[in-house]
């Protein structure tokens, strides 16, 4: 009789421990919102979750690169738009300067052209996070005057950004090309000469400068076209990255997130089973005490 009672109690206590463990696991799942807390509970699910997290991290980094590239492209585009506007104003002034004017009028035009040149130089030397927008890889100013000679202080480095797993884009244009230094016909030297010709009243030279201004604006337009194309590509890729990330997030959620409604029902069922087991343990203990007292 004592052996039978002891065996019954041991079995009841074993079931009680199992019930308590089940309740504890379900409570932990509800608290963390995760289906499994350690890999041993679901090796395949844990490995899948780790792989999905790794993919999401890659997409997040690519999107960070893309957003950085977008900021840089938009800033460069804005600066070139301002330079283009300034050069169009310089063309209007050159047209006026090509006609017969009084000295005071020529001086006023030359003064405004000088102001435009200063503005364009400042815009050309714009930077983004300490790096010249139009200087390639160089941190030096894109445009500077050494003595009487305008020079390009940057290089022809292509600044690239990986914006997705398979896409790398160039997010810069360089001043050696768009400002005319590669062709030994830079716009800053041209503006110097235009100012001199206006002051001297050389209407023929001023008129001829219109072609040089048009060439300069064409180069800027080319730079704007390239930046615009890259900007559109980046925007498209950012949208695609966000869609991919959302898909991965949903896959990750279905892999590791707990179904709250299901888990709550499971917990209630387990609590009922626990109460029943506690009752069974109580009934098993009573005869054991009597046997002990006897």
mmCIF file with all atom_site columns, N, CA and C in Angstrom, residues 90-153:
data_model
loop_
_atom_site.group_PDB
_atom_site.id
_atom_site.type_symbol
_atom_site.label_atom_id
_atom_site.label_alt_id
_atom_site.label_comp_id
_atom_site.label_asym_id
_atom_site.label_entity_id
_atom_site.label_seq_id
_atom_site.pdbx_PDB_ins_code
_atom_site.Cartn_x
_atom_site.Cartn_y
_atom_site.Cartn_z
_atom_site.occupancy
_atom_site.B_iso_or_equiv
_atom_site.pdbx_formal_charge
_atom_site.auth_seq_id
_atom_site.auth_comp_id
_atom_site.auth_asym_id
_atom_site.auth_atom_id
_atom_site.pdbx_PDB_model_num
ATOM 1   N N  . UNK A 1 90  ? 24.170 86.421  -66.185 1.00 0.00 ? 90  UNK A N  1
ATOM 2   C CA . UNK A 1 90  ? 25.406 86.915  -66.801 1.00 0.00 ? 90  UNK A CA 1
ATOM 3   C C  . UNK A 1 90  ? 25.224 87.062  -68.309 1.00 0.00 ? 90  UNK A C  1
ATOM 4   N N  . UNK A 1 91  ? 24.486 86.169  -68.923 1.00 0.00 ? 91  UNK A N  1
ATOM 5   C CA . UNK A 1 91  ? 24.237 86.265  -70.370 1.00 0.00 ? 91  UNK A CA 1
ATOM 6   C C  . UNK A 1 91  ? 23.413 87.506  -70.692 1.00 0.00 ? 91  UNK A C  1
ATOM 7   N N  . UNK A 1 92  ? 22.377 87.749  -69.879 1.00 0.00 ? 92  UNK A N  1
ATOM 8   C CA . UNK A 1 92  ? 21.564 88.957  -70.093 1.00 0.00 ? 92  UNK A CA 1
ATOM 9   C C  . UNK A 1 92  ? 22.429 90.215  -69.993 1.00 0.00 ? 92  UNK A C  1
ATOM 10  N N  . UNK A 1 93  ? 23.325 90.220  -69.012 1.00 0.00 ? 93  UNK A N  1
ATOM 11  C CA . UNK A 1 93  ? 24.208 91.379  -68.846 1.00 0.00 ? 93  UNK A CA 1
ATOM 12  C C  . UNK A 1 93  ? 25.172 91.506  -70.013 1.00 0.00 ? 93  UNK A C  1
ATOM 13  N N  . UNK A 1 94  ? 25.635 90.366  -70.541 1.00 0.00 ? 94  UNK A N  1
ATOM 14  C CA . UNK A 1 94  ? 26.546 90.401  -71.690 1.00 0.00 ? 94  UNK A CA 1
ATOM 15  C C  . UNK A 1 94  ? 25.844 90.971  -72.919 1.00 0.00 ? 94  UNK A C  1
ATOM 16  N N  . UNK A 1 95  ? 24.586 90.635  -73.090 1.00 0.00 ? 95  UNK A N  1
ATOM 17  C CA . UNK A 1 95  ? 23.826 91.183  -74.221 1.00 0.00 ? 95  UNK A CA 1
ATOM 18  C C  . UNK A 1 95  ? 23.738 92.701  -74.099 1.00 0.00 ? 95  UNK A C  1
ATOM 19  N N  . UNK A 1 96  ? 23.479 93.180  -72.885 1.00 0.00 ? 96  UNK A N  1
ATOM 20  C CA . UNK A 1 96  ? 23.442 94.630  -72.675 1.00 0.00 ? 96  UNK A CA 1
ATOM 21  C C  . UNK A 1 96  ? 24.816 95.245  -72.894 1.00 0.00 ? 96  UNK A C  1
ATOM 22  N N  . UNK A 1 97  ? 25.838 94.541  -72.405 1.00 0.00 ? 97  UNK A N  1
ATOM 23  C CA . UNK A 1 97  ? 27.201 95.070  -72.524 1.00 0.00 ? 97  UNK A CA 1
ATOM 24  C C  . UNK A 1 97  ? 27.719 95.078  -73.946 1.00 0.00 ? 97  UNK A C  1
ATOM 25  N N  . UNK A 1 98  ? 27.068 94.338  -74.845 1.00 0.00 ? 98  UNK A N  1
ATOM 26  C CA . UNK A 1 98  ? 27.512 94.296  -76.241 1.00 0.00 ? 98  UNK A CA 1
ATOM 27  C C  . UNK A 1 98  ? 27.036 95.509  -77.032 1.00 0.00 ? 98  UNK A C  1
ATOM 28  N N  . UNK A 1 99  ? 26.205 96.334  -76.419 1.00 0.00 ? 99  UNK A N  1
ATOM 29  C CA . UNK A 1 99  ? 25.735 97.552  -77.085 1.00 0.00 ? 99  UNK A CA 1
ATOM 30  C C  . UNK A 1 99  ? 26.557 98.746  -76.608 1.00 0.00 ? 99  UNK A C  1
ATOM 31  N N  . UNK A 1 100 ? 26.384 99.854  -77.284 1.00 0.00 ? 100 UNK A N  1
ATOM 32  C CA . UNK A 1 100 ? 27.134 101.063 -76.927 1.00 0.00 ? 100 UNK A CA 1
ATOM 33  C C  . UNK A 1 100 ? 26.552 101.663 -75.648 1.00 0.00 ? 100 UNK A C  1
ATOM 34  N N  . UNK A 1 101 ? 27.396 101.815 -74.646 1.00 0.00 ? 101 UNK A N  1
ATOM 35  C CA . UNK A 1 101 ? 26.942 102.289 -73.339 1.00 0.00 ? 101 UNK A CA 1
ATOM 36  C C  . UNK A 1 101 ? 27.861 103.383 -72.820 1.00 0.00 ? 101 UNK A C  1
ATOM 37  N N  . UNK A 1 102 ? 27.343 104.116 -71.872 1.00 0.00 ? 102 UNK A N  1
ATOM 38  C CA . UNK A 1 102 ? 28.146 105.102 -71.177 1.00 0.00 ? 102 UNK A CA 1
ATOM 39  C C  . UNK A 1 102 ? 29.059 104.381 -70.175 1.00 0.00 ? 102 UNK A C  1
ATOM 40  N N  . UNK A 1 103 ? 30.199 104.999 -69.830 1.00 0.00 ? 103 UNK A N  1
ATOM 41  C CA . UNK A 1 103 ? 31.132 104.365 -68.882 1.00 0.00 ? 103 UNK A CA 1
ATOM 42  C C  . UNK A 1 103 ? 30.470 103.942 -67.575 1.00 0.00 ? 103 UNK A C  1
ATOM 43  N N  . UNK A 1 104 ? 29.584 104.768 -67.053 1.00 0.00 ? 104 UNK A N  1
ATOM 44  C CA . UNK A 1 104 ? 28.920 104.430 -65.788 1.00 0.00 ? 104 UNK A CA 1
ATOM 45  C C  . UNK A 1 104 ? 28.064 103.171 -65.938 1.00 0.00 ? 104 UNK A C  1
ATOM 46  N N  . UNK A 1 105 ? 27.434 103.037 -67.102 1.00 0.00 ? 105 UNK A N  1
ATOM 47  C CA . UNK A 1 105 ? 26.607 101.851 -67.346 1.00 0.00 ? 105 UNK A CA 1
ATOM 48  C C  . UNK A 1 105 ? 27.479 100.598 -67.456 1.00 0.00 ? 105 UNK A C  1
ATOM 49  N N  . UNK A 1 106 ? 28.610 100.753 -68.155 1.00 0.00 ? 106 UNK A N  1
ATOM 50  C CA . UNK A 1 106 ? 29.523 99.607  -68.280 1.00 0.00 ? 106 UNK A CA 1
ATOM 51  C C  . UNK A 1 106 ? 30.064 99.199  -66.905 1.00 0.00 ? 106 UNK A C  1
ATOM 52  N N  . UNK A 1 107 ? 30.377 100.185 -66.082 1.00 0.00 ? 107 UNK A N  1
ATOM 53  C CA . UNK A 1 107 ? 30.893 99.882  -64.741 1.00 0.00 ? 107 UNK A CA 1
ATOM 54  C C  . UNK A 1 107 ? 29.849 99.138  -63.900 1.00 0.00 ? 107 UNK A C  1
ATOM 55  N N  . UNK A 1 108 ? 28.587 99.540  -64.038 1.00 0.00 ? 108 UNK A N  1
ATOM 56  C CA . UNK A 1 108 ? 27.516 98.884  -63.276 1.00 0.00 ? 108 UNK A CA 1
ATOM 57  C C  . UNK A 1 108 ? 27.365 97.424  -63.704 1.00 0.00 ? 108 UNK A C  1
ATOM 58  N N  . UNK A 1 109 ? 27.451 97.188  -65.022 1.00 0.00 ? 109 UNK A N  1
ATOM 59  C CA . UNK A 1 109 ? 27.353 95.812  -65.528 1.00 0.00 ? 109 UNK A CA 1
ATOM 60  C C  . UNK A 1 109 ? 28.545 94.985  -65.053 1.00 0.00 ? 109 UNK A C  1
ATOM 61  N N  . UNK A 1 110 ? 29.733 95.573  -65.136 1.00 0.00 ? 110 UNK A N  1
ATOM 62  C CA . UNK A 1 110 ? 30.947 94.862  -64.709 1.00 0.00 ? 110 UNK A CA 1
ATOM 63  C C  . UNK A 1 110 ? 30.878 94.526  -63.218 1.00 0.00 ? 110 UNK A C  1
ATOM 64  N N  . UNK A 1 111 ? 30.336 95.460  -62.439 1.00 0.00 ? 111 UNK A N  1
ATOM 65  C CA . UNK A 1 111 ? 30.224 95.224  -60.998 1.00 0.00 ? 111 UNK A CA 1
ATOM 66  C C  . UNK A 1 111 ? 29.272 94.067  -60.713 1.00 0.00 ? 111 UNK A C  1
ATOM 67  N N  . UNK A 1 112 ? 28.152 94.026  -61.432 1.00 0.00 ? 112 UNK A N  1
ATOM 68  C CA . UNK A 1 112 ? 27.201 92.929  -61.218 1.00 0.00 ? 112 UNK A CA 1
ATOM 69  C C  . UNK A 1 112 ? 27.790 91.601  -61.687 1.00 0.00 ? 112 UNK A C  1
ATOM 70  N N  . UNK A 1 113 ? 28.539 91.637  -62.785 1.00 0.00 ? 113 UNK A N  1
ATOM 71  C CA . UNK A 1 113 ? 29.195 90.412  -63.259 1.00 0.00 ? 113 UNK A CA 1
ATOM 72  C C  . UNK A 1 113 ? 30.211 89.898  -62.236 1.00 0.00 ? 113 UNK A C  1
ATOM 73  N N  . UNK A 1 114 ? 30.905 90.816  -61.596 1.00 0.00 ? 114 UNK A N  1
ATOM 74  C CA . UNK A 1 114 ? 31.865 90.419  -60.554 1.00 0.00 ? 114 UNK A CA 1
ATOM 75  C C  . UNK A 1 114 ? 31.142 89.767  -59.377 1.00 0.00 ? 114 UNK A C  1
ATOM 76  N N  . UNK A 1 115 ? 29.987 90.324  -59.035 1.00 0.00 ? 115 UNK A N  1
ATOM 77  C CA . UNK A 1 115 ? 29.189 89.756  -57.952 1.00 0.00 ? 115 UNK A CA 1
ATOM 78  C C  . UNK A 1 115 ? 28.701 88.353  -58.319 1.00 0.00 ? 115 UNK A C  1
ATOM 79  N N  . UNK A 1 116 ? 28.294 88.207  -59.583 1.00 0.00 ? 116 UNK A N  1
ATOM 80  C CA . UNK A 1 116 ? 27.854 86.887  -60.064 1.00 0.00 ? 116 UNK A CA 1
ATOM 81  C C  . UNK A 1 116 ? 29.003 85.886  -59.992 1.00 0.00 ? 116 UNK A C  1
ATOM 82  N N  . UNK A 1 117 ? 30.185 86.327  -60.388 1.00 0.00 ? 117 UNK A N  1
ATOM 83  C CA . UNK A 1 117 ? 31.344 85.435  -60.353 1.00 0.00 ? 117 UNK A CA 1
ATOM 84  C C  . UNK A 1 117 ? 31.632 84.971  -58.920 1.00 0.00 ? 117 UNK A C  1
ATOM 85  N N  . UNK A 1 118 ? 31.568 85.892  -57.975 1.00 0.00 ? 118 UNK A N  1
ATOM 86  C CA . UNK A 1 118 ? 31.791 85.527  -56.569 1.00 0.00 ? 118 UNK A CA 1
ATOM 87  C C  . UNK A 1 118 ? 30.744 84.516  -56.095 1.00 0.00 ? 118 UNK A C  1
ATOM 88  N N  . UNK A 1 119 ? 29.506 84.749  -56.501 1.00 0.00 ? 119 UNK A N  1
ATOM 89  C CA . UNK A 1 119 ? 28.428 83.837  -56.112 1.00 0.00 ? 119 UNK A CA 1
ATOM 90  C C  . UNK A 1 119 ? 28.656 82.439  -56.686 1.00 0.00 ? 119 UNK A C  1
ATOM 91  N N  . UNK A 1 120 ? 29.036 82.392  -57.959 1.00 0.00 ? 120 UNK A N  1
ATOM 92  C CA . UNK A 1 120 ? 29.254 81.105  -58.625 1.00 0.00 ? 120 UNK A CA 1
ATOM 93  C C  . UNK A 1 120 ? 30.424 80.357  -57.987 1.00 0.00 ? 120 UNK A C  1
ATOM 94  N N  . UNK A 1 121 ? 31.489 81.084  -57.653 1.00 0.00 ? 121 UNK A N  1
ATOM 95  C CA . UNK A 1 121 ? 32.645 80.450  -56.994 1.00 0.00 ? 121 UNK A CA 1
ATOM 96  C C  . UNK A 1 121 ? 32.216 79.852  -55.653 1.00 0.00 ? 121 UNK A C  1
ATOM 97  N N  . UNK A 1 122 ? 31.432 80.605  -54.889 1.00 0.00 ? 122 UNK A N  1
ATOM 98  C CA . UNK A 1 122 ? 30.968 80.121  -53.591 1.00 0.00 ? 122 UNK A CA 1
ATOM 99  C C  . UNK A 1 122 ? 30.104 78.871  -53.744 1.00 0.00 ? 122 UNK A C  1
ATOM 100 N N  . UNK A 1 123 ? 29.213 78.882  -54.727 1.00 0.00 ? 123 UNK A N  1
ATOM 101 C CA . UNK A 1 123 ? 28.351 77.725  -54.970 1.00 0.00 ? 123 UNK A CA 1
ATOM 102 C C  . UNK A 1 123 ? 29.163 76.521  -55.436 1.00 0.00 ? 123 UNK A C  1
ATOM 103 N N  . UNK A 1 124 ? 30.150 76.781  -56.289 1.00 0.00 ? 124 UNK A N  1
ATOM 104 C CA . UNK A 1 124 ? 30.997 75.696  -56.803 1.00 0.00 ? 124 UNK A CA 1
ATOM 105 C C  . UNK A 1 124 ? 31.799 75.040  -55.685 1.00 0.00 ? 124 UNK A C  1
ATOM 106 N N  . UNK A 1 125 ? 32.073 75.781  -54.629 1.00 0.00 ? 125 UNK A N  1
ATOM 107 C CA . UNK A 1 125 ? 32.860 75.254  -53.508 1.00 0.00 ? 125 UNK A CA 1
ATOM 108 C C  . UNK A 1 125 ? 31.985 74.740  -52.362 1.00 0.00 ? 125 UNK A C  1
ATOM 109 N N  . UNK A 1 126 ? 30.712 74.509  -52.649 1.00 0.00 ? 126 UNK A N  1
ATOM 110 C CA . UNK A 1 126 ? 29.819 73.947  -51.628 1.00 0.00 ? 126 UNK A CA 1
ATOM 111 C C  . UNK A 1 126 ? 30.318 72.570  -51.200 1.00 0.00 ? 126 UNK A C  1
ATOM 112 N N  . UNK A 1 127 ? 30.038 72.215  -49.951 1.00 0.00 ? 127 UNK A N  1
ATOM 113 C CA . UNK A 1 127 ? 30.475 70.903  -49.468 1.00 0.00 ? 127 UNK A CA 1
ATOM 114 C C  . UNK A 1 127 ? 29.321 70.150  -48.840 1.00 0.00 ? 127 UNK A C  1
ATOM 115 N N  . UNK A 1 128 ? 29.517 68.860  -48.692 1.00 0.00 ? 128 UNK A N  1
ATOM 116 C CA . UNK A 1 128 ? 28.554 67.992  -48.025 1.00 0.00 ? 128 UNK A CA 1
ATOM 117 C C  . UNK A 1 128 ? 29.324 67.124  -47.043 1.00 0.00 ? 128 UNK A C  1
ATOM 118 N N  . UNK A 1 129 ? 29.057 67.330  -45.763 1.00 0.00 ? 129 UNK A N  1
ATOM 119 C CA . UNK A 1 129 ? 29.737 66.594  -44.694 1.00 0.00 ? 129 UNK A CA 1
ATOM 120 C C  . UNK A 1 129 ? 31.254 66.688  -44.816 1.00 0.00 ? 129 UNK A C  1
ATOM 121 N N  . UNK A 1 130 ? 31.724 67.896  -45.120 1.00 0.00 ? 130 UNK A N  1
ATOM 122 C CA . UNK A 1 130 ? 33.156 68.136  -45.171 1.00 0.00 ? 130 UNK A CA 1
ATOM 123 C C  . UNK A 1 130 ? 33.825 67.765  -46.476 1.00 0.00 ? 130 UNK A C  1
ATOM 124 N N  . UNK A 1 131 ? 33.065 67.260  -47.427 1.00 0.00 ? 131 UNK A N  1
ATOM 125 C CA . UNK A 1 131 ? 33.630 66.882  -48.726 1.00 0.00 ? 131 UNK A CA 1
ATOM 126 C C  . UNK A 1 131 ? 33.011 67.763  -49.802 1.00 0.00 ? 131 UNK A C  1
ATOM 127 N N  . UNK A 1 132 ? 33.885 68.309  -50.692 1.00 0.00 ? 132 UNK A N  1
ATOM 128 C CA . UNK A 1 132 ? 33.381 69.185  -51.735 1.00 0.00 ? 132 UNK A CA 1
ATOM 129 C C  . UNK A 1 132 ? 32.363 68.483  -52.616 1.00 0.00 ? 132 UNK A C  1
ATOM 130 N N  . UNK A 1 133 ? 31.233 69.146  -52.876 1.00 0.00 ? 133 UNK A N  1
ATOM 131 C CA . UNK A 1 133 ? 30.207 68.550  -53.726 1.00 0.00 ? 133 UNK A CA 1
ATOM 132 C C  . UNK A 1 133 ? 30.722 68.267  -55.129 1.00 0.00 ? 133 UNK A C  1
ATOM 133 N N  . UNK A 1 134 ? 31.607 69.132  -55.597 1.00 0.00 ? 134 UNK A N  1
ATOM 134 C CA . UNK A 1 134 ? 32.084 69.013  -56.977 1.00 0.00 ? 134 UNK A CA 1
ATOM 135 C C  . UNK A 1 134 ? 33.586 68.741  -57.038 1.00 0.00 ? 134 UNK A C  1
ATOM 136 N N  . UNK A 1 135 ? 34.148 68.226  -55.932 1.00 0.00 ? 135 UNK A N  1
ATOM 137 C CA . UNK A 1 135 ? 35.596 68.013  -55.853 1.00 0.00 ? 135 UNK A CA 1
ATOM 138 C C  . UNK A 1 135 ? 36.010 66.552  -55.970 1.00 0.00 ? 135 UNK A C  1
ATOM 139 N N  . UNK A 1 136 ? 35.074 65.663  -56.303 1.00 0.00 ? 136 UNK A N  1
ATOM 140 C CA . UNK A 1 136 ? 35.414 64.248  -56.342 1.00 0.00 ? 136 UNK A CA 1
ATOM 141 C C  . UNK A 1 136 ? 35.686 63.732  -54.946 1.00 0.00 ? 136 UNK A C  1
ATOM 142 N N  . UNK A 1 137 ? 36.816 63.048  -54.770 1.00 0.00 ? 137 UNK A N  1
ATOM 143 C CA . UNK A 1 137 ? 37.194 62.535  -53.448 1.00 0.00 ? 137 UNK A CA 1
ATOM 144 C C  . UNK A 1 137 ? 37.920 63.587  -52.610 1.00 0.00 ? 137 UNK A C  1
ATOM 145 N N  . UNK A 1 138 ? 38.355 64.652  -53.244 1.00 0.00 ? 138 UNK A N  1
ATOM 146 C CA . UNK A 1 138 ? 39.174 65.648  -52.563 1.00 0.00 ? 138 UNK A CA 1
ATOM 147 C C  . UNK A 1 138 ? 38.353 66.435  -51.543 1.00 0.00 ? 138 UNK A C  1
ATOM 148 N N  . UNK A 1 139 ? 39.021 66.826  -50.465 1.00 0.00 ? 139 UNK A N  1
ATOM 149 C CA . UNK A 1 139 ? 38.392 67.706  -49.477 1.00 0.00 ? 139 UNK A CA 1
ATOM 150 C C  . UNK A 1 139 ? 38.767 69.160  -49.738 1.00 0.00 ? 139 UNK A C  1
ATOM 151 N N  . UNK A 1 140 ? 39.560 69.388  -50.783 1.00 0.00 ? 140 UNK A N  1
ATOM 152 C CA . UNK A 1 140 ? 39.975 70.739  -51.140 1.00 0.00 ? 140 UNK A CA 1
ATOM 153 C C  . UNK A 1 140 ? 38.837 71.444  -51.868 1.00 0.00 ? 140 UNK A C  1
ATOM 154 N N  . UNK A 1 141 ? 38.937 72.774  -51.974 1.00 0.00 ? 141 UNK A N  1
ATOM 155 C CA . UNK A 1 141 ? 37.939 73.533  -52.717 1.00 0.00 ? 141 UNK A CA 1
ATOM 156 C C  . UNK A 1 141 ? 37.985 73.147  -54.189 1.00 0.00 ? 141 UNK A C  1
ATOM 157 N N  . UNK A 1 142 ? 36.818 73.078  -54.808 1.00 0.00 ? 142 UNK A N  1
ATOM 158 C CA . UNK A 1 142 ? 36.768 72.700  -56.219 1.00 0.00 ? 142 UNK A CA 1
ATOM 159 C C  . UNK A 1 142 ? 37.398 73.773  -57.097 1.00 0.00 ? 142 UNK A C  1
ATOM 160 N N  . UNK A 1 143 ? 37.158 75.032  -56.743 1.00 0.00 ? 143 UNK A N  1
ATOM 161 C CA . UNK A 1 143 ? 37.617 76.146  -57.584 1.00 0.00 ? 143 UNK A CA 1
ATOM 162 C C  . UNK A 1 143 ? 38.411 77.134  -56.742 1.00 0.00 ? 143 UNK A C  1
ATOM 163 N N  . UNK A 1 144 ? 39.562 77.527  -57.235 1.00 0.00 ? 144 UNK A N  1
ATOM 164 C CA . UNK A 1 144 ? 40.351 78.548  -56.542 1.00 0.00 ? 144 UNK A CA 1
ATOM 165 C C  . UNK A 1 144 ? 41.217 79.286  -57.553 1.00 0.00 ? 144 UNK A C  1
ATOM 166 N N  . UNK A 1 145 ? 41.596 80.487  -57.165 1.00 0.00 ? 145 UNK A N  1
ATOM 167 C CA . UNK A 1 145 ? 42.414 81.322  -58.043 1.00 0.00 ? 145 UNK A CA 1
ATOM 168 C C  . UNK A 1 145 ? 43.814 81.417  -57.458 1.00 0.00 ? 145 UNK A C  1
ATOM 169 N N  . UNK A 1 146 ? 44.776 80.958  -58.230 1.00 0.00 ? 146 UNK A N  1
ATOM 170 C CA . UNK A 1 146 ? 46.182 81.022  -57.832 1.00 0.00 ? 146 UNK A CA 1
ATOM 171 C C  . UNK A 1 146 ? 46.842 82.106  -58.677 1.00 0.00 ? 146 UNK A C  1
ATOM 172 N N  . UNK A 1 147 ? 47.118 83.244  -58.046 1.00 0.00 ? 147 UNK A N  1
ATOM 173 C CA . UNK A 1 147 ? 47.606 84.383  -58.812 1.00 0.00 ? 147 UNK A CA 1
ATOM 174 C C  . UNK A 1 147 ? 46.491 84.893  -59.698 1.00 0.00 ? 147 UNK A C  1
ATOM 175 N N  . UNK A 1 148 ? 46.723 84.869  -60.996 1.00 0.00 ? 148 UNK A N  1
ATOM 176 C CA . UNK A 1 148 ? 45.701 85.314  -61.944 1.00 0.00 ? 148 UNK A CA 1
ATOM 177 C C  . UNK A 1 148 ? 45.037 84.138  -62.646 1.00 0.00 ? 148 UNK A C  1
ATOM 178 N N  . UNK A 1 149 ? 45.335 82.918  -62.199 1.00 0.00 ? 149 UNK A N  1
ATOM 179 C CA . UNK A 1 149 ? 44.868 81.721  -62.906 1.00 0.00 ? 149 UNK A CA 1
ATOM 180 C C  . UNK A 1 149 ? 43.859 80.946  -62.052 1.00 0.00 ? 149 UNK A C  1
ATOM 181 N N  . UNK A 1 150 ? 42.720 80.653  -62.672 1.00 0.00 ? 150 UNK A N  1
ATOM 182 C CA . UNK A 1 150 ? 41.721 79.823  -62.017 1.00 0.00 ? 150 UNK A CA 1
ATOM 183 C C  . UNK A 1 150 ? 42.097 78.353  -62.192 1.00 0.00 ? 150 UNK A C  1
ATOM 184 N N  . UNK A 1 151 ? 42.012 77.581  -61.109 1.00 0.00 ? 151 UNK A N  1
ATOM 185 C CA . UNK A 1 151 ? 42.377 76.165  -61.174 1.00 0.00 ? 151 UNK A CA 1
ATOM 186 C C  . UNK A 1 151 ? 41.310 75.307  -60.504 1.00 0.00 ? 151 UNK A C  1
ATOM 187 N N  . UNK A 1 152 ? 41.323 74.043  -60.870 1.00 0.00 ? 152 UNK A N  1
ATOM 188 C CA . UNK A 1 152 ? 40.424 73.064  -60.258 1.00 0.00 ? 152 UNK A CA 1
ATOM 189 C C  . UNK A 1 152 ? 41.186 72.349  -59.157 1.00 0.00 ? 152 UNK A C  1
ATOM 190 N N  . UNK A 1 153 ? 40.678 72.432  -57.933 1.00 0.00 ? 153 UNK A N  1
ATOM 191 C CA . UNK A 1 153 ? 41.388 71.869  -56.790 1.00 0.00 ? 153 UNK A CA 1
ATOM 192 C C  . UNK A 1 153 ? 40.979 70.460  -56.420 1.00 0.00 ? 153 UNK A C  1
#
